Amino acid sequence: MQRIRLPSSQGRQQRMSSTYPKAPIGVRVLSYLSAKLCPRFQANRVLLFKCSVLGLTYLAYTCYHMTRKPISVVKSVLHRNCSMVTLPPEFVTPGGGGPVDPTVPPLPTDGTWCDYAPFDQPDFNSLFGALDSAFLFSYAIAMFFAGFIAERVSLRYFLALGMAFSGLFCYLFGMAKVYDIHTIWYFIAVQALAGMFQTTGWPGVVTIVGRWFGKSKRGLIFGIWNSHTSIGNVLGTLIAAHYVERDWSMSFIVPGFLMGTCGFVMFLFLVERPEIVDCQEKVGDYARTSRTESEAGSSYRRVDDSSVSEVEDLVNGAEQEINERTPILGSINRAPAAREDAISFFNALSIPGVVEFSLSLFFSKLVSYTFLFWLPFYIQHSTSMGAKLSADVSTVFDIGGIIGAIAAGMLSDASAMPATTCTGMLAIAAPLLLIYRCWGSVSLSVNILLLFVVGLMVNGPYALITTSVSAELGQHSSLNGNAKALATVTAIIDGTGSIGAAIGPLLAGMVSGWDNVFYMLVISDLLALAMLLRISSKECSRRNINRRHNVRIE
């Protein structure tokens, strides 16, 4: 045996003052400024980067949802009741009177003068449906390929480019008014391409967050973090509503610009892997080699003579452990990790639980997105509320979804039974849907209360499956430590769910009568529950076995 002295804390400090060679340029600039301006500043480095990753990915997916909402707001001005619209003073009125501007032609008398072609036709509902279908089906199909690509490229570039192009196509939709474009195929093409690039968001952000956060409290973290969908929906609605009456093109141009700007921020600052900034919790087998004098505070390590050269290389090229109280933006030159092969699509499907959770999300997302697209319209037609109040009340469903996502995450963490958590919430949601249909129109307060509870129970399982469960399955023990499966698994699960999200609103428009629509939602909810019964029964059996084992030990 031979003793090898590890570097002193002073030597370790010197190496940490250098920059991260593979870090984003923004992190390297901040590292340089930190070393120059605050050389003595100390901070919890791991916590700092975890917070930055959580905040940046939250901002990123908020922007993704923000650019999806303007179309639902602008529909109300693309086709509306022109008899209720004030005539612009510069036009000629049909009743006579000289024009203010002789070059302006008289208004048409068919009642569609205020509509924007081609949505001034009698089949405008079909045209709006074509826009929604173009986006949703493009999103659902492209999602399966997005995960495959994400495993093989840098996720920082993947997200930055995806956000840039998503913002571009949101911008191009608004530019149709600027350049007086009235071809329906232009709008369909823009929506389809927007849906395609929107698929870069979910596999990217879930994979990055899954790499940075361990399994402890993952459900709670993901539950809180998943509120970005509702926040993005609210921001998109508010921005679009601010411009829609004056110039609806700005309802798309402003969110598109903000999306592109945030994509550039991701490129500058997003750290996709802990290894890039030496914040990984495990640095290989060498970090777990036995210590002979560590209890006495010694900096020696015993190794076999045959391993001396390997340990010397390790000492010279990398640190054995992470010191979280190091300079805020320092660096360690670590030896590169072993390369892993990206998992194939069919190997990802063979991971236990992927197929069941994917099918469950298909039906869960069908219910959730049917509410998302039809709820304001349903409230307006089932009650005496106006259009604005109906839209405001419908946001209660999203608020309930935020609470439901957090509650599902906490229950999953506490019980370690995610499938059982989902089945329990889905079982409660089924009768609640019928209760809301029967008594939701009794009064405003009853409507809000029932809608909140329905949102909690419907969106809770949906949020848990798309976040914590996807991350868990992407790091399943059957992968033997291969970390390159997370994006593919996430894309398979969310892609399957997105097909349900596309089919749900389409079926709701085809089914006649609101009672039949709610029956369809209840059946879908029960099918989502049925997909998880096998996994749930295994979780319960495992929990009973562990409980009996603990009783015997006591």
PDB file of C-alpha atoms in Angstrom, residues 353-515:
ATOM      1  CA  GLY A 353     -44.461   1.714 -16.698  1.00  0.00           C
ATOM      2  CA  VAL A 354     -43.844   3.867 -19.767  1.00  0.00           C
ATOM      3  CA  VAL A 355     -46.700   2.400 -21.828  1.00  0.00           C
ATOM      4  CA  GLU A 356     -49.198   2.468 -18.942  1.00  0.00           C
ATOM      5  CA  PHE A 357     -48.453   6.053 -17.926  1.00  0.00           C
ATOM      6  CA  SER A 358     -48.449   7.170 -21.568  1.00  0.00           C
ATOM      7  CA  LEU A 359     -51.923   5.752 -22.162  1.00  0.00           C
ATOM      8  CA  SER A 360     -53.166   7.178 -18.884  1.00  0.00           C
ATOM      9  CA  LEU A 361     -51.878  10.605 -19.885  1.00  0.00           C
ATOM     10  CA  PHE A 362     -53.611  10.239 -23.261  1.00  0.00           C
ATOM     11  CA  PHE A 363     -57.023  10.162 -21.552  1.00  0.00           C
ATOM     12  CA  SER A 364     -56.072  12.593 -18.745  1.00  0.00           C
ATOM     13  CA  LYS A 365     -54.878  15.216 -21.193  1.00  0.00           C
ATOM     14  CA  LEU A 366     -57.968  14.662 -23.337  1.00  0.00           C
ATOM     15  CA  VAL A 367     -60.105  15.758 -20.374  1.00  0.00           C
ATOM     16  CA  SER A 368     -57.836  18.655 -19.395  1.00  0.00           C
ATOM     17  CA  TYR A 369     -57.495  20.130 -22.885  1.00  0.00           C
ATOM     18  CA  THR A 370     -61.210  19.795 -23.605  1.00  0.00           C
ATOM     19  CA  PHE A 371     -61.761  22.037 -20.606  1.00  0.00           C
ATOM     20  CA  LEU A 372     -58.970  24.343 -21.761  1.00  0.00           C
ATOM     21  CA  PHE A 373     -60.503  24.934 -25.210  1.00  0.00           C
ATOM     22  CA  TRP A 374     -64.219  24.760 -24.421  1.00  0.00           C
ATOM     23  CA  LEU A 375     -64.701  25.868 -20.811  1.00  0.00           C
ATOM     24  CA  PRO A 376     -65.306  29.624 -21.407  1.00  0.00           C
ATOM     25  CA  PHE A 377     -67.751  28.786 -24.196  1.00  0.00           C
ATOM     26  CA  TYR A 378     -69.533  26.212 -22.002  1.00  0.00           C
ATOM     27  CA  ILE A 379     -69.847  28.589 -19.032  1.00  0.00           C
ATOM     28  CA  GLN A 380     -71.259  31.344 -21.238  1.00  0.00           C
ATOM     29  CA  HIS A 381     -73.888  29.041 -22.778  1.00  0.00           C
ATOM     30  CA  SER A 382     -74.852  27.172 -19.595  1.00  0.00           C
ATOM     31  CA  THR A 383     -75.232  30.260 -17.389  1.00  0.00           C
ATOM     32  CA  SER A 384     -76.313  33.870 -17.714  1.00  0.00           C
ATOM     33  CA  MET A 385     -72.704  35.126 -17.564  1.00  0.00           C
ATOM     34  CA  GLY A 386     -71.296  37.279 -20.323  1.00  0.00           C
ATOM     35  CA  ALA A 387     -68.236  36.483 -22.394  1.00  0.00           C
ATOM     36  CA  LYS A 388     -65.767  38.392 -20.200  1.00  0.00           C
ATOM     37  CA  LEU A 389     -67.053  37.002 -16.899  1.00  0.00           C
ATOM     38  CA  SER A 390     -67.110  33.485 -18.353  1.00  0.00           C
ATOM     39  CA  ALA A 391     -63.463  33.828 -19.363  1.00  0.00           C
ATOM     40  CA  ASP A 392     -62.550  35.139 -15.914  1.00  0.00           C
ATOM     41  CA  VAL A 393     -64.374  32.303 -14.137  1.00  0.00           C
ATOM     42  CA  SER A 394     -62.694  29.715 -16.354  1.00  0.00           C
ATOM     43  CA  THR A 395     -59.298  30.688 -14.898  1.00  0.00           C
ATOM     44  CA  VAL A 396     -60.395  29.055 -11.634  1.00  0.00           C
ATOM     45  CA  PHE A 397     -59.856  25.709 -13.362  1.00  0.00           C
ATOM     46  CA  ASP A 398     -56.179  26.636 -13.889  1.00  0.00           C
ATOM     47  CA  ILE A 399     -55.833  27.824 -10.298  1.00  0.00           C
ATOM     48  CA  GLY A 400     -57.230  24.519  -9.061  1.00  0.00           C
ATOM     49  CA  GLY A 401     -54.752  22.781 -11.378  1.00  0.00           C
ATOM     50  CA  ILE A 402     -51.808  24.537  -9.698  1.00  0.00           C
ATOM     51  CA  ILE A 403     -52.949  23.386  -6.262  1.00  0.00           C
ATOM     52  CA  GLY A 404     -53.677  19.907  -7.620  1.00  0.00           C
ATOM     53  CA  ALA A 405     -50.183  19.577  -9.097  1.00  0.00           C
ATOM     54  CA  ILE A 406     -48.573  20.536  -5.785  1.00  0.00           C
ATOM     55  CA  ALA A 407     -50.879  18.228  -3.807  1.00  0.00           C
ATOM     56  CA  ALA A 408     -50.228  15.285  -6.145  1.00  0.00           C
ATOM     57  CA  GLY A 409     -46.479  15.851  -5.873  1.00  0.00           C
ATOM     58  CA  MET A 410     -46.578  15.960  -2.075  1.00  0.00           C
ATOM     59  CA  LEU A 411     -48.708  12.807  -1.859  1.00  0.00           C
ATOM     60  CA  SER A 412     -46.413  11.012  -4.282  1.00  0.00           C
ATOM     61  CA  ASP A 413     -43.328  12.000  -2.272  1.00  0.00           C
ATOM     62  CA  ALA A 414     -44.888  10.966   1.034  1.00  0.00           C
ATOM     63  CA  SER A 415     -46.207   7.596  -0.160  1.00  0.00           C
ATOM     64  CA  ALA A 416     -43.695   6.754  -2.931  1.00  0.00           C
ATOM     65  CA  MET A 417     -46.783   5.548  -4.853  1.00  0.00           C
ATOM     66  CA  PRO A 418     -47.308   7.860  -7.856  1.00  0.00           C
ATOM     67  CA  ALA A 419     -49.665   5.512  -9.727  1.00  0.00           C
ATOM     68  CA  THR A 420     -51.872   5.100  -6.664  1.00  0.00           C
ATOM     69  CA  THR A 421     -51.895   8.866  -6.157  1.00  0.00           C
ATOM     70  CA  CYS A 422     -53.077   9.341  -9.741  1.00  0.00           C
ATOM     71  CA  THR A 423     -55.758   6.641  -9.549  1.00  0.00           C
ATOM     72  CA  GLY A 424     -57.144   8.111  -6.331  1.00  0.00           C
ATOM     73  CA  MET A 425     -57.462  11.598  -7.800  1.00  0.00           C
ATOM     74  CA  LEU A 426     -58.908  10.276 -11.071  1.00  0.00           C
ATOM     75  CA  ALA A 427     -61.496   8.244  -9.132  1.00  0.00           C
ATOM     76  CA  ILE A 428     -62.656  11.394  -7.347  1.00  0.00           C
ATOM     77  CA  ALA A 429     -62.638  13.434 -10.574  1.00  0.00           C
ATOM     78  CA  ALA A 430     -65.145  11.199 -12.405  1.00  0.00           C
ATOM     79  CA  PRO A 431     -68.196  11.930 -10.201  1.00  0.00           C
ATOM     80  CA  LEU A 432     -67.109  15.550  -9.793  1.00  0.00           C
ATOM     81  CA  LEU A 433     -67.431  16.065 -13.544  1.00  0.00           C
ATOM     82  CA  LEU A 434     -71.063  14.974 -13.417  1.00  0.00           C
ATOM     83  CA  ILE A 435     -71.708  17.068 -10.310  1.00  0.00           C
ATOM     84  CA  TYR A 436     -70.299  20.130 -12.059  1.00  0.00           C
ATOM     85  CA  ARG A 437     -72.489  19.500 -15.099  1.00  0.00           C
ATOM     86  CA  CYS A 438     -75.646  19.207 -12.950  1.00  0.00           C
ATOM     87  CA  TRP A 439     -75.083  21.950 -10.374  1.00  0.00           C
ATOM     88  CA  GLY A 440     -72.405  24.233 -11.828  1.00  0.00           C
ATOM     89  CA  SER A 441     -75.018  26.628 -13.182  1.00  0.00           C
ATOM     90  CA  VAL A 442     -76.880  27.070  -9.880  1.00  0.00           C
ATOM     91  CA  SER A 443     -74.935  30.180  -8.865  1.00  0.00           C
ATOM     92  CA  LEU A 444     -71.620  31.912  -9.440  1.00  0.00           C
ATOM     93  CA  SER A 445     -70.172  30.824  -6.087  1.00  0.00           C
ATOM     94  CA  VAL A 446     -71.148  27.178  -6.621  1.00  0.00           C
ATOM     95  CA  ASN A 447     -69.689  27.282 -10.126  1.00  0.00           C
ATOM     96  CA  ILE A 448     -66.367  28.641  -8.853  1.00  0.00           C
ATOM     97  CA  LEU A 449     -66.179  26.139  -5.978  1.00  0.00           C
ATOM     98  CA  LEU A 450     -66.942  23.102  -8.137  1.00  0.00           C
ATOM     99  CA  LEU A 451     -64.663  24.298 -10.932  1.00  0.00           C
ATOM    100  CA  PHE A 452     -61.774  24.714  -8.495  1.00  0.00           C
ATOM    101  CA  VAL A 453     -62.186  21.175  -7.145  1.00  0.00           C
ATOM    102  CA  VAL A 454     -62.585  19.731 -10.656  1.00  0.00           C
ATOM    103  CA  GLY A 455     -59.403  21.513 -11.771  1.00  0.00           C
ATOM    104  CA  LEU A 456     -57.562  20.177  -8.746  1.00  0.00           C
ATOM    105  CA  MET A 457     -58.540  16.554  -9.381  1.00  0.00           C
ATOM    106  CA  VAL A 458     -58.267  16.621 -13.193  1.00  0.00           C
ATOM    107  CA  ASN A 459     -54.954  18.454 -13.511  1.00  0.00           C
ATOM    108  CA  GLY A 460     -53.218  16.861 -10.501  1.00  0.00           C
ATOM    109  CA  PRO A 461     -52.604  13.432 -12.124  1.00  0.00           C
ATOM    110  CA  TYR A 462     -51.860  15.054 -15.492  1.00  0.00           C
ATOM    111  CA  ALA A 463     -49.167  17.273 -13.949  1.00  0.00           C
ATOM    112  CA  LEU A 464     -47.657  14.436 -11.892  1.00  0.00           C
ATOM    113  CA  ILE A 465     -47.323  12.113 -14.891  1.00  0.00           C
ATOM    114  CA  THR A 466     -45.777  14.713 -17.186  1.00  0.00           C
ATOM    115  CA  THR A 467     -43.198  15.837 -14.611  1.00  0.00           C
ATOM    116  CA  SER A 468     -42.140  13.657 -11.680  1.00  0.00           C
ATOM    117  CA  VAL A 469     -43.221  10.309 -13.151  1.00  0.00           C
ATOM    118  CA  SER A 470     -41.570  11.051 -16.510  1.00  0.00           C
ATOM    119  CA  ALA A 471     -38.321  11.989 -14.760  1.00  0.00           C
ATOM    120  CA  GLU A 472     -38.515   8.852 -12.609  1.00  0.00           C
ATOM    121  CA  LEU A 473     -39.056   6.537 -15.566  1.00  0.00           C
ATOM    122  CA  GLY A 474     -36.295   8.271 -17.540  1.00  0.00           C
ATOM    123  CA  GLN A 475     -33.875   7.273 -14.774  1.00  0.00           C
ATOM    124  CA  HIS A 476     -35.281   3.781 -14.205  1.00  0.00           C
ATOM    125  CA  SER A 477     -33.031   1.155 -12.658  1.00  0.00           C
ATOM    126  CA  SER A 478     -33.348  -0.999 -15.782  1.00  0.00           C
ATOM    127  CA  LEU A 479     -31.279   1.598 -17.665  1.00  0.00           C
ATOM    128  CA  ASN A 480     -28.176   0.724 -15.619  1.00  0.00           C
ATOM    129  CA  GLY A 481     -27.341   4.352 -14.986  1.00  0.00           C
ATOM    130  CA  ASN A 482     -27.754   5.547 -18.571  1.00  0.00           C
ATOM    131  CA  ALA A 483     -28.733   9.189 -18.199  1.00  0.00           C
ATOM    132  CA  LYS A 484     -29.608   9.669 -21.859  1.00  0.00           C
ATOM    133  CA  ALA A 485     -33.123   8.246 -21.713  1.00  0.00           C
ATOM    134  CA  LEU A 486     -34.906  11.040 -19.909  1.00  0.00           C
ATOM    135  CA  ALA A 487     -35.794  13.207 -22.911  1.00  0.00           C
ATOM    136  CA  THR A 488     -36.935  10.213 -25.002  1.00  0.00           C
ATOM    137  CA  VAL A 489     -39.161   8.865 -22.211  1.00  0.00           C
ATOM    138  CA  THR A 490     -40.574  12.334 -21.539  1.00  0.00           C
ATOM    139  CA  ALA A 491     -41.313  12.818 -25.242  1.00  0.00           C
ATOM    140  CA  ILE A 492     -43.066   9.436 -25.536  1.00  0.00           C
ATOM    141  CA  ILE A 493     -45.274  10.094 -22.526  1.00  0.00           C
ATOM    142  CA  ASP A 494     -46.093  13.707 -23.379  1.00  0.00           C
ATOM    143  CA  GLY A 495     -46.421  12.935 -27.100  1.00  0.00           C
ATOM    144  CA  THR A 496     -49.012  10.265 -26.391  1.00  0.00           C
ATOM    145  CA  GLY A 497     -50.807  12.677 -24.095  1.00  0.00           C
ATOM    146  CA  SER A 498     -50.694  15.376 -26.751  1.00  0.00           C
ATOM    147  CA  ILE A 499     -52.569  13.128 -29.178  1.00  0.00           C
ATOM    148  CA  GLY A 500     -55.332  12.953 -26.587  1.00  0.00           C
ATOM    149  CA  ALA A 501     -55.118  16.724 -26.183  1.00  0.00           C
ATOM    150  CA  ALA A 502     -55.691  17.114 -29.925  1.00  0.00           C
ATOM    151  CA  ILE A 503     -58.540  14.603 -30.100  1.00  0.00           C
ATOM    152  CA  GLY A 504     -60.463  15.823 -27.039  1.00  0.00           C
ATOM    153  CA  PRO A 505     -61.427  19.326 -28.258  1.00  0.00           C
ATOM    154  CA  LEU A 506     -62.122  17.903 -31.712  1.00  0.00           C
ATOM    155  CA  LEU A 507     -64.550  15.316 -30.331  1.00  0.00           C
ATOM    156  CA  ALA A 508     -66.201  17.902 -28.100  1.00  0.00           C
ATOM    157  CA  GLY A 509     -67.054  19.937 -31.185  1.00  0.00           C
ATOM    158  CA  MET A 510     -68.438  16.887 -32.980  1.00  0.00           C
ATOM    159  CA  VAL A 511     -70.519  15.472 -30.112  1.00  0.00           C
ATOM    160  CA  SER A 512     -74.001  16.966 -29.925  1.00  0.00           C
ATOM    161  CA  GLY A 513     -75.213  18.179 -26.528  1.00  0.00           C
ATOM    162  CA  TRP A 514     -73.257  19.134 -23.430  1.00  0.00           C
ATOM    163  CA  ASP A 515     -74.492  16.069 -21.537  1.00  0.00           C
TER     164      ASP A 515
END
